[in-house]
Short mmCIF file of C-alpha atoms in Angstrom, two decimals:
data_model
loop_
_atom_site.label_atom_id
_atom_site.label_comp_id
_atom_site.label_asym_id
_atom_site.label_seq_id
_atom_site.Cartn_x
_atom_site.Cartn_y
_atom_site.Cartn_z
CA MET A 20 25.93 -0.27 -39.32
CA GLU A 21 22.28 0.66 -38.98
CA PRO A 22 20.76 2.31 -42.08
CA THR A 23 20.14 6.03 -41.92
CA ALA A 24 16.40 5.46 -42.38
CA ALA A 25 16.30 3.56 -39.09
CA ARG A 26 17.89 6.29 -37.01
CA GLY A 27 14.80 8.50 -36.88
CA PRO A 28 12.46 5.88 -35.42
CA LEU A 29 15.17 4.66 -33.04
CA ALA A 30 15.84 8.20 -31.81
CA ARG A 31 12.10 8.71 -31.31
CA LEU A 32 11.83 5.46 -29.34
CA LEU A 33 14.78 6.35 -27.13
CA GLY A 34 13.47 9.87 -26.65
CA ILE A 35 10.07 8.62 -25.50
CA TRP A 36 11.76 6.14 -23.17
CA GLY A 37 13.88 8.91 -21.65
CA VAL A 38 10.98 11.30 -21.08
CA THR A 39 8.62 8.69 -19.63
CA ARG A 40 11.27 7.17 -17.37
CA ALA A 41 12.32 10.56 -16.08
CA ALA A 42 8.67 11.11 -15.15
CA LEU A 43 8.53 7.77 -13.31
CA LEU A 44 11.74 8.55 -11.45
CA LEU A 45 10.42 11.96 -10.40
CA CYS A 46 7.29 10.25 -9.05
CA VAL A 47 9.08 7.65 -6.94
CA LEU A 48 11.51 10.29 -5.65
CA LYS A 49 8.42 12.34 -4.72
CA VAL A 50 9.51 15.38 -6.67
CA VAL A 51 6.12 14.91 -8.33
CA VAL A 52 3.40 13.53 -6.04
CA PHE A 53 1.45 10.75 -7.73
CA PRO A 54 -2.18 10.52 -6.55
CA GLY A 55 -3.35 7.66 -4.35
CA PRO A 56 -1.52 5.63 -1.69
CA ASP A 57 2.25 5.95 -1.47
CA VAL A 58 3.58 3.10 -3.62
CA THR A 59 7.18 3.67 -2.47
CA SER A 60 6.61 2.53 1.11
CA ASP A 61 7.31 -1.08 0.10
CA VAL A 62 10.87 -0.04 -0.67
CA SER A 63 11.50 2.52 2.06
CA VAL A 64 9.86 0.48 4.83
CA ILE A 65 9.44 -3.21 3.93
CA TYR A 66 12.46 -3.78 1.68
CA ARG A 67 14.63 -1.66 3.95
CA GLY A 68 13.52 -3.73 6.94
CA TRP A 69 14.37 -6.95 5.11
CA TYR A 70 17.73 -5.46 4.13
CA ASP A 71 18.61 -4.90 7.78
CA VAL A 72 17.86 -8.57 8.51
CA LEU A 73 19.52 -10.01 5.40
CA VAL A 74 22.83 -8.25 6.01
CA THR A 75 23.09 -10.25 9.26
CA GLY A 76 23.25 -13.47 7.21
CA THR A 77 19.72 -14.82 7.70
CA PHE A 78 16.34 -14.53 6.05
CA PRO A 79 13.45 -12.75 7.82
CA LEU A 80 12.11 -15.94 9.41
CA ASP A 81 9.52 -14.21 11.60
CA ASP A 82 8.03 -12.01 8.86
CA VAL A 83 5.14 -13.63 6.97
CA THR A 84 5.38 -10.95 4.29
CA TRP A 85 8.66 -12.50 3.12
CA GLN A 86 7.16 -14.74 0.44
CA TYR A 87 9.93 -14.89 -2.11
CA PRO A 88 12.54 -17.46 -3.22
CA PRO A 89 16.03 -17.10 -1.76
CA ALA A 90 17.64 -15.17 -4.63
CA ALA A 91 15.19 -12.34 -3.98
CA ALA A 92 17.62 -11.41 -1.23
CA LEU A 93 19.99 -10.21 -3.95
CA ALA A 94 17.41 -7.73 -5.24
CA VAL A 95 16.72 -6.45 -1.72
CA LEU A 96 20.43 -6.14 -1.00
CA SER A 97 21.25 -4.60 -4.39
CA PRO A 98 21.19 -0.92 -3.20
CA ALA A 99 24.42 -1.73 -1.35
CA VAL A 100 26.22 -1.34 -4.69
CA LEU A 101 25.36 2.38 -4.52
CA PRO A 102 26.44 3.19 -0.95
CA PHE A 103 26.56 6.92 -1.66
CA LEU A 104 22.76 6.96 -2.08
CA GLU A 105 20.00 6.49 0.48
CA TYR A 106 18.51 2.96 0.31
CA ALA A 107 15.25 3.82 -1.47
CA THR A 108 16.91 6.20 -3.93
CA ALA A 109 19.51 3.57 -4.81
CA PHE A 110 16.77 0.99 -5.36
CA PHE A 111 14.86 3.29 -7.72
CA VAL A 112 18.03 4.01 -9.71
CA LEU A 113 18.68 0.27 -10.05
CA ALA A 114 15.07 -0.29 -11.15
CA LEU A 115 15.63 2.34 -13.85
CA ALA A 116 18.83 0.54 -14.87
CA ALA A 117 16.91 -2.76 -15.15
CA ASP A 118 14.34 -1.00 -17.33
CA ALA A 119 17.13 0.31 -19.57
CA VAL A 120 18.76 -3.13 -19.81
CA THR A 121 15.42 -4.66 -20.82
CA LEU A 122 15.00 -2.09 -23.60
CA ALA A 123 18.57 -2.73 -24.81
CA LEU A 124 17.86 -6.48 -24.91
CA LEU A 125 14.66 -5.97 -26.88
CA LEU A 126 16.41 -3.69 -29.38
CA ARG A 127 19.11 -6.30 -29.83
CA GLY A 128 16.43 -8.95 -30.23
CA ALA A 129 14.86 -6.87 -33.01
CA ARG A 130 17.92 -7.26 -35.25
CA GLY A 131 17.92 -9.67 -38.13
CA THR A 132 15.59 -11.19 -40.68
CA GLY A 133 12.05 -11.74 -39.43
CA ARG A 134 12.56 -9.49 -36.42
CA SER A 135 10.79 -6.29 -35.42
CA ARG A 136 11.03 -3.37 -33.03
CA ARG A 137 7.41 -3.81 -32.03
CA GLY A 138 8.56 -5.48 -28.82
CA ALA A 139 10.72 -2.52 -27.85
CA TRP A 140 7.84 -0.16 -28.55
CA LEU A 141 5.50 -2.25 -26.41
CA TRP A 142 7.98 -2.06 -23.50
CA VAL A 143 8.49 1.69 -23.93
CA ALA A 144 4.72 2.27 -23.92
CA GLY A 145 3.61 -0.32 -21.37
CA VAL A 146 5.89 0.46 -18.43
CA PRO A 147 4.88 4.13 -17.92
CA LEU A 148 1.21 3.19 -18.28
CA LEU A 149 1.65 1.14 -15.10
CA GLY A 150 2.76 4.21 -13.18
CA PRO A 151 5.45 4.52 -10.48
CA THR A 152 4.64 1.10 -9.01
CA VAL A 153 7.03 -0.38 -11.60
CA TYR A 154 10.06 1.24 -9.98
CA ALA A 155 8.82 0.63 -6.45
CA ARG A 156 8.97 -3.19 -6.73
CA TYR A 157 11.76 -5.53 -7.74
CA ASP A 158 9.69 -7.18 -10.49
CA VAL A 159 11.29 -5.04 -13.20
CA MET A 160 14.64 -6.61 -12.26
CA VAL A 161 13.18 -10.11 -12.54
CA THR A 162 11.62 -9.22 -15.89
CA ALA A 163 15.00 -8.11 -17.24
CA VAL A 164 16.40 -11.57 -16.42
CA ALA A 165 13.36 -13.25 -18.01
CA VAL A 166 13.64 -11.20 -21.21
CA ALA A 167 17.33 -12.08 -21.45
CA ALA A 168 16.51 -15.79 -21.01
CA LEU A 169 13.82 -15.81 -23.70
CA LEU A 170 15.94 -13.94 -26.22
CA ALA A 171 18.85 -16.31 -25.60
CA ALA A 172 16.74 -19.45 -26.05
CA GLY A 173 17.34 -19.78 -29.79
CA ARG A 174 21.11 -19.42 -30.07
CA HIS A 175 22.34 -19.86 -26.50
CA PRO A 176 20.18 -22.54 -24.85
CA ARG A 177 22.56 -23.13 -21.92
CA LEU A 178 22.58 -19.45 -21.07
CA ALA A 179 18.80 -19.36 -21.42
CA GLY A 180 18.44 -22.29 -19.02
CA ALA A 181 20.75 -20.74 -16.46
CA LEU A 182 18.95 -17.38 -16.63
CA ALA A 183 15.51 -19.00 -16.35
CA ALA A 184 16.60 -20.97 -13.28
CA PHE A 185 18.13 -17.89 -11.68
CA GLY A 186 14.95 -15.94 -12.46
CA ALA A 187 12.86 -18.67 -10.85
CA LEU A 188 14.93 -18.29 -7.69
CA LEU A 189 14.17 -14.58 -7.79
CA LYS A 190 10.39 -14.91 -8.17
CA VAL A 191 9.32 -18.42 -9.34
CA TRP A 192 7.40 -17.45 -12.50
CA PRO A 193 10.44 -17.39 -14.86
CA ALA A 194 10.50 -21.20 -14.54
CA LEU A 195 7.63 -21.08 -17.06
CA LEU A 196 10.04 -19.78 -19.69
CA LEU A 197 11.44 -23.28 -20.17
CA LEU A 198 8.06 -24.64 -21.23
CA ALA A 199 8.77 -24.79 -24.97
CA VAL A 200 12.56 -25.09 -24.85
CA ARG A 201 13.42 -28.41 -26.47
CA ARG A 202 17.20 -28.45 -26.13
CA ARG A 203 18.32 -30.86 -23.42
CA ASP A 204 21.35 -28.72 -22.62
CA ALA A 205 19.04 -25.84 -21.67
CA TRP A 206 17.23 -28.02 -19.15
CA MET A 207 20.52 -29.40 -17.80
CA SER A 208 21.87 -25.89 -17.41
CA ALA A 209 18.69 -24.83 -15.61
CA ALA A 210 18.87 -27.82 -13.26
CA VAL A 211 22.53 -27.28 -12.41
CA THR A 212 22.08 -23.54 -11.88
CA GLY A 213 19.00 -24.06 -9.74
CA VAL A 214 20.61 -26.70 -7.55
CA VAL A 215 23.86 -24.78 -7.09
CA VAL A 216 22.30 -21.39 -6.33
CA ALA A 217 19.59 -22.83 -4.08
CA GLY A 218 22.13 -25.00 -2.33
CA LEU A 219 24.41 -22.06 -1.64
CA PHE A 220 21.58 -20.06 -0.10
CA ALA A 221 20.40 -23.03 1.97
CA ALA A 222 23.93 -23.64 3.26
CA LEU A 223 24.88 -20.04 3.95
CA MET A 224 21.65 -18.37 5.10
CA PRO A 225 19.10 -19.94 7.49
CA GLY A 226 15.48 -19.89 6.35
CA ALA A 227 16.09 -19.87 2.61
CA PHE A 228 12.84 -21.75 1.93
CA ALA A 229 10.65 -20.45 4.73
CA PHE A 230 8.72 -18.53 2.07
CA LEU A 231 6.98 -21.72 0.96
CA GLY A 232 4.87 -21.88 4.11
CA PHE A 233 4.04 -18.19 3.97
CA GLN A 234 2.86 -18.47 0.35
CA ARG A 235 0.70 -21.49 1.18
CA ASP A 236 -1.33 -19.54 3.72
CA ARG A 237 -2.24 -16.59 1.50
CA GLY A 238 -5.91 -15.84 0.87
CA THR A 239 -7.85 -14.11 -1.91
CA GLU A 240 -6.42 -10.68 -2.68
CA VAL A 241 -8.88 -7.89 -3.52
CA GLU A 242 -7.58 -7.40 -7.08
CA SER A 243 -7.69 -11.04 -8.16
CA LEU A 244 -10.22 -12.60 -10.48
CA GLY A 245 -11.76 -14.62 -7.65
CA SER A 246 -12.18 -11.52 -5.51
CA LEU A 247 -15.02 -10.35 -7.76
CA VAL A 248 -17.24 -12.92 -6.03
CA PHE A 249 -16.81 -11.13 -2.70
CA HIS A 250 -16.88 -7.61 -4.13
CA VAL A 251 -20.41 -8.39 -5.34
CA ALA A 252 -21.32 -10.50 -2.29
CA ARG A 253 -20.61 -7.56 0.04
CA HIS A 254 -23.64 -5.84 -1.48
CA HIS A 255 -25.84 -8.86 -0.75
CA GLY A 256 -25.23 -9.50 2.93
CA TRP A 257 -21.86 -11.29 2.98
CA ASP A 258 -20.36 -10.52 6.38
CA GLY A 259 -16.66 -10.90 5.64
CA GLU A 260 -14.12 -8.10 5.73
CA VAL A 261 -11.12 -6.63 3.92
CA LEU A 262 -7.86 -6.58 5.86
CA LEU A 263 -4.12 -6.30 5.31
CA ASN A 264 -3.08 -9.93 5.54
CA TYR A 265 0.21 -11.61 4.58
CA GLY A 266 1.45 -8.38 3.02
CA SER A 267 -1.55 -7.70 0.78
CA VAL A 268 -5.14 -6.51 1.11
CA GLU A 269 -7.28 -9.64 1.19
CA PHE A 270 -10.82 -10.79 1.81
CA LEU A 271 -11.33 -12.69 5.07
CA GLY A 272 -14.53 -14.41 6.10
CA PRO A 273 -17.02 -17.12 5.09
CA TYR A 274 -16.30 -19.03 1.87
CA VAL A 275 -13.01 -17.25 1.16
CA SER A 276 -11.15 -20.55 1.49
CA TRP A 277 -13.48 -22.03 -1.12
CA VAL A 278 -12.63 -19.35 -3.66
CA SER A 279 -8.91 -19.62 -2.84
CA THR A 280 -9.11 -23.38 -3.39
CA GLY A 281 -10.95 -22.77 -6.64
CA ALA A 282 -8.14 -20.49 -7.80
CA LEU A 283 -5.60 -23.21 -7.04
CA PHE A 284 -7.72 -25.67 -9.01
CA LEU A 285 -7.79 -23.31 -12.01
CA THR A 286 -4.02 -22.91 -11.78
CA GLY A 287 -3.71 -26.71 -11.79
CA ALA A 288 -6.00 -26.90 -14.81
CA ALA A 289 -3.87 -24.30 -16.60
CA LEU A 290 -0.76 -26.33 -15.84
CA ALA A 291 -2.46 -29.49 -17.14
CA TRP A 292 -3.39 -27.71 -20.38
CA LEU A 293 0.17 -26.48 -20.83
CA VAL A 294 1.55 -30.00 -20.28
CA LEU A 295 -0.96 -31.39 -22.81
CA TRP A 296 0.06 -28.70 -25.30
CA ARG A 297 3.73 -29.54 -24.81
CA LEU A 298 3.08 -33.24 -25.39
CA LEU A 299 1.09 -32.66 -28.58
CA ALA A 300 2.96 -29.70 -30.09
CA SER A 301 5.29 -30.54 -32.97
CA ARG A 302 5.54 -27.35 -35.03
CA PHE A 303 8.15 -25.17 -33.37
CA ALA A 304 9.24 -21.88 -34.92
CA ALA A 305 11.75 -19.32 -33.68
CA HIS A 306 9.00 -17.48 -31.80
CA THR A 307 7.30 -20.51 -30.24
CA ALA A 308 9.29 -20.44 -27.00
CA ALA A 309 8.38 -16.79 -26.41
CA ASP A 310 4.74 -17.33 -27.38
CA ALA A 311 4.46 -20.29 -25.02
CA ALA A 312 6.12 -18.40 -22.17
CA PHE A 313 3.80 -15.42 -22.59
CA THR A 314 0.76 -17.71 -22.69
CA ALA A 315 1.89 -19.58 -19.57
CA VAL A 316 2.53 -16.38 -17.61
CA LEU A 317 -0.89 -15.06 -18.65
CA LEU A 318 -2.65 -18.24 -17.52
CA PHE A 319 -0.86 -18.36 -14.17
CA THR A 320 -1.52 -14.66 -13.57
CA VAL A 321 -5.26 -14.73 -14.20
CA THR A 322 -5.79 -17.89 -12.13
CA SER A 323 -3.71 -16.67 -9.20
CA ARG A 324 -5.16 -15.82 -5.80
CA VAL A 325 -3.23 -12.57 -6.09
CA ILE A 326 -2.97 -10.19 -9.07
CA SER A 327 -0.79 -7.40 -7.79
CA PRO A 328 -0.17 -4.44 -10.15
CA GLN A 329 3.50 -5.32 -10.54
CA TYR A 330 2.52 -8.65 -12.10
CA MET A 331 1.65 -6.66 -15.21
CA VAL A 332 5.37 -5.96 -15.69
CA TRP A 333 5.90 -9.69 -16.28
CA LEU A 334 3.22 -9.71 -18.96
CA VAL A 335 4.51 -6.60 -20.71
CA GLY A 336 8.04 -8.01 -20.75
CA THR A 337 7.15 -11.46 -22.10
CA ALA A 338 4.71 -9.96 -24.62
CA ALA A 339 7.46 -7.63 -25.79
CA VAL A 340 9.75 -10.58 -26.52
CA CYS A 341 6.98 -12.18 -28.60
CA LEU A 342 6.62 -9.03 -30.69
CA CYS A 343 10.34 -9.05 -31.48
CA PHE A 344 9.36 -11.82 -33.92
CA ARG A 345 7.30 -10.69 -36.91
CA ASP A 346 5.60 -14.11 -37.16
CA SER A 347 4.50 -14.26 -33.52
CA ARG A 348 0.82 -15.09 -33.00
CA MET A 349 0.64 -12.96 -29.85
CA GLY A 350 -0.18 -9.57 -31.39
CA ARG A 351 -3.77 -9.32 -30.17
CA PRO A 352 -3.12 -10.68 -26.66
CA ALA A 353 -0.20 -8.25 -26.35
CA VAL A 354 -2.45 -5.31 -27.27
CA LEU A 355 -5.01 -6.43 -24.66
CA VAL A 356 -2.26 -6.52 -22.02
CA LEU A 357 -1.19 -3.03 -23.08
CA VAL A 358 -4.76 -1.74 -22.73
CA ALA A 359 -4.98 -3.38 -19.29
CA CYS A 360 -1.95 -1.39 -18.07
CA PRO A 361 -3.62 2.03 -17.62
CA VAL A 362 -6.70 0.34 -16.14
CA THR A 363 -4.39 -1.29 -13.60
CA THR A 364 -2.99 2.13 -12.66
CA LEU A 365 -6.51 3.43 -12.19
CA GLU A 366 -7.40 0.61 -9.79
CA PHE A 367 -4.03 0.91 -8.02
CA PRO A 368 -2.95 3.31 -6.79
CA LEU A 369 -5.28 6.04 -8.11
CA TRP A 370 -8.66 4.64 -7.05
CA PHE A 371 -7.63 1.79 -4.79
CA ALA A 372 -9.94 3.10 -2.06
CA HIS A 373 -12.86 2.33 -4.37
CA VAL A 374 -11.57 -1.21 -4.91
CA VAL A 375 -11.25 -1.77 -1.16
CA ALA A 376 -14.75 -0.35 -0.63
CA SER A 377 -16.21 -2.61 -3.35
CA ASP A 378 -18.19 0.30 -4.79
CA TRP A 379 -19.39 0.45 -8.40
CA LEU A 380 -16.25 2.20 -9.62
CA GLY A 381 -13.89 -0.26 -7.96
CA ILE A 382 -15.83 -3.29 -9.22
CA THR A 383 -16.00 -1.85 -12.75
CA LEU A 384 -12.26 -1.29 -12.87
CA LEU A 385 -11.57 -4.86 -11.75
CA VAL A 386 -14.08 -6.31 -14.23
CA VAL A 387 -12.46 -4.41 -17.08
CA ARG A 388 -8.84 -5.12 -16.12
CA ASN A 389 -9.35 -8.78 -15.25
CA GLY A 390 -11.66 -9.23 -18.24
CA LEU A 391 -8.92 -7.96 -20.55
CA LEU A 392 -6.46 -10.42 -19.03
CA VAL A 393 -8.87 -13.33 -19.33
CA ALA A 394 -9.53 -12.43 -22.97
CA ALA A 395 -5.79 -12.17 -23.63
CA SER A 396 -5.25 -15.59 -22.02
CA VAL A 397 -7.92 -17.27 -24.15
CA LEU A 398 -6.65 -15.68 -27.37
CA ALA A 399 -3.04 -16.54 -26.56
CA ALA A 400 -3.82 -20.16 -25.69
CA ARG A 401 -5.92 -20.55 -28.84
CA ALA A 402 -3.25 -19.04 -31.08
CA LEU A 403 -0.47 -21.12 -29.51
CA TRP A 404 -2.42 -24.35 -29.94
CA ARG A 405 -3.41 -23.67 -33.53
CA ALA A 406 0.10 -22.68 -34.54
CA SER A 407 1.92 -25.66 -33.08
CA VAL A 408 -0.37 -28.67 -32.61
CA PRO A 409 -0.92 -30.96 -35.65
CA GLY A 410 -4.43 -31.38 -36.98
CA ARG A 411 -5.11 -27.66 -37.00
CA ARG A 412 -4.60 -25.36 -39.91
CA GLU A 413 -1.86 -22.94 -38.97
CA ALA A 414 -3.30 -19.53 -38.19
CA PRO A 415 -1.97 -16.55 -40.11
CA ALA A 416 0.48 -14.36 -38.25
CA VAL A 417 -1.23 -11.65 -36.26
CA SER A 418 0.07 -8.25 -37.11
CA GLY A 419 1.13 -5.97 -34.31
CA PRO A 420 -0.51 -2.72 -33.32
CA SER A 421 -0.52 -0.14 -36.10
CA TRP A 422 1.41 2.40 -34.06
CA ALA A 423 4.24 -0.07 -33.68
CA GLU A 424 4.27 -1.13 -37.34
CA ARG A 425 4.48 2.47 -38.49
CA THR A 426 7.53 3.10 -36.33
CA THR A 427 9.32 -0.21 -36.95
CA VAL A 428 12.21 -0.29 -39.41
CA SER A 429 13.92 -3.62 -39.87
CA SER A 430 17.60 -3.48 -39.25
#
């Protein structure tokens, strides 16, 4: 039974979660109008349109905005479990439920020697700082699966493998969670789960892998790291334009393909570094799998041609798992991700018009947000390498943010 001394901080954490999530729910239900573009239209218009196609037993083959692996259909179809609610309302309620499940997993992961509630506090603080976009995308559902997989990696490797594979079929990136998992049974479980689930979708629903071609043709989105080249170039005579393309606002025009290719090259370089790390790493602690997953997701996010606001949910979730371990080296990168969350909300949706216009405010917001993510990536990669690759003196554990330490009571 949890000590009496722990009940106060836990009640405070749960109270803050309840208040902030009620505020998010009021925003997506439009009881409170959040400034900027309507972030809920993806659910009420796009997701609902996909739902109408998916219920017929096929994927939206003629819609280039469908750029997701086949299991994403389950997230889009999920409001059917609440038939007494309108589609969008049901989706928002399920997003809230996924948020609650993630918190419960992090609290469970905080139990035991060497564990901490810092991860739960990071989740409670980070999600509302991202604004209502969190509940208006299905990424929070994917993140719940990813958090479950990472927390299961130590004691239940087969379950972790199955969850990681299922997460990858929801939105690809959870495949990175297996990076530092050494148990063969975890990889076997992931392979079997992936083959079975993918095979079922391919056999039962036409167009299960049409998303691969749509993803290939994407350009440089206006919030990505590479987009800064064109935000500045627009002030020096570049004659390209900003248009809604493949479901996101992208730059189109001269040299865009060069920058997009450069982003793919950087992603390849990040993958090569991660493979090199995995080959050389030999010091594995309980937190290494989470630290490696967080680092990998950071690297793939900052090098991507697209950095949509909802991608930040992935980073907050994986960082939170790292902070469940007191000895994790990811304290500073996690704080940088947390700081990047409100900046992300400022650039979308609050001042997205300034980003699209490439004015000084929009460029400044992108420089700050993307700069924080680049810094977090460098610090995370450096800490991971030093902690696990021989020939380097092991770095001391990085303490978490003071606000979290003050509220953490070991169970």
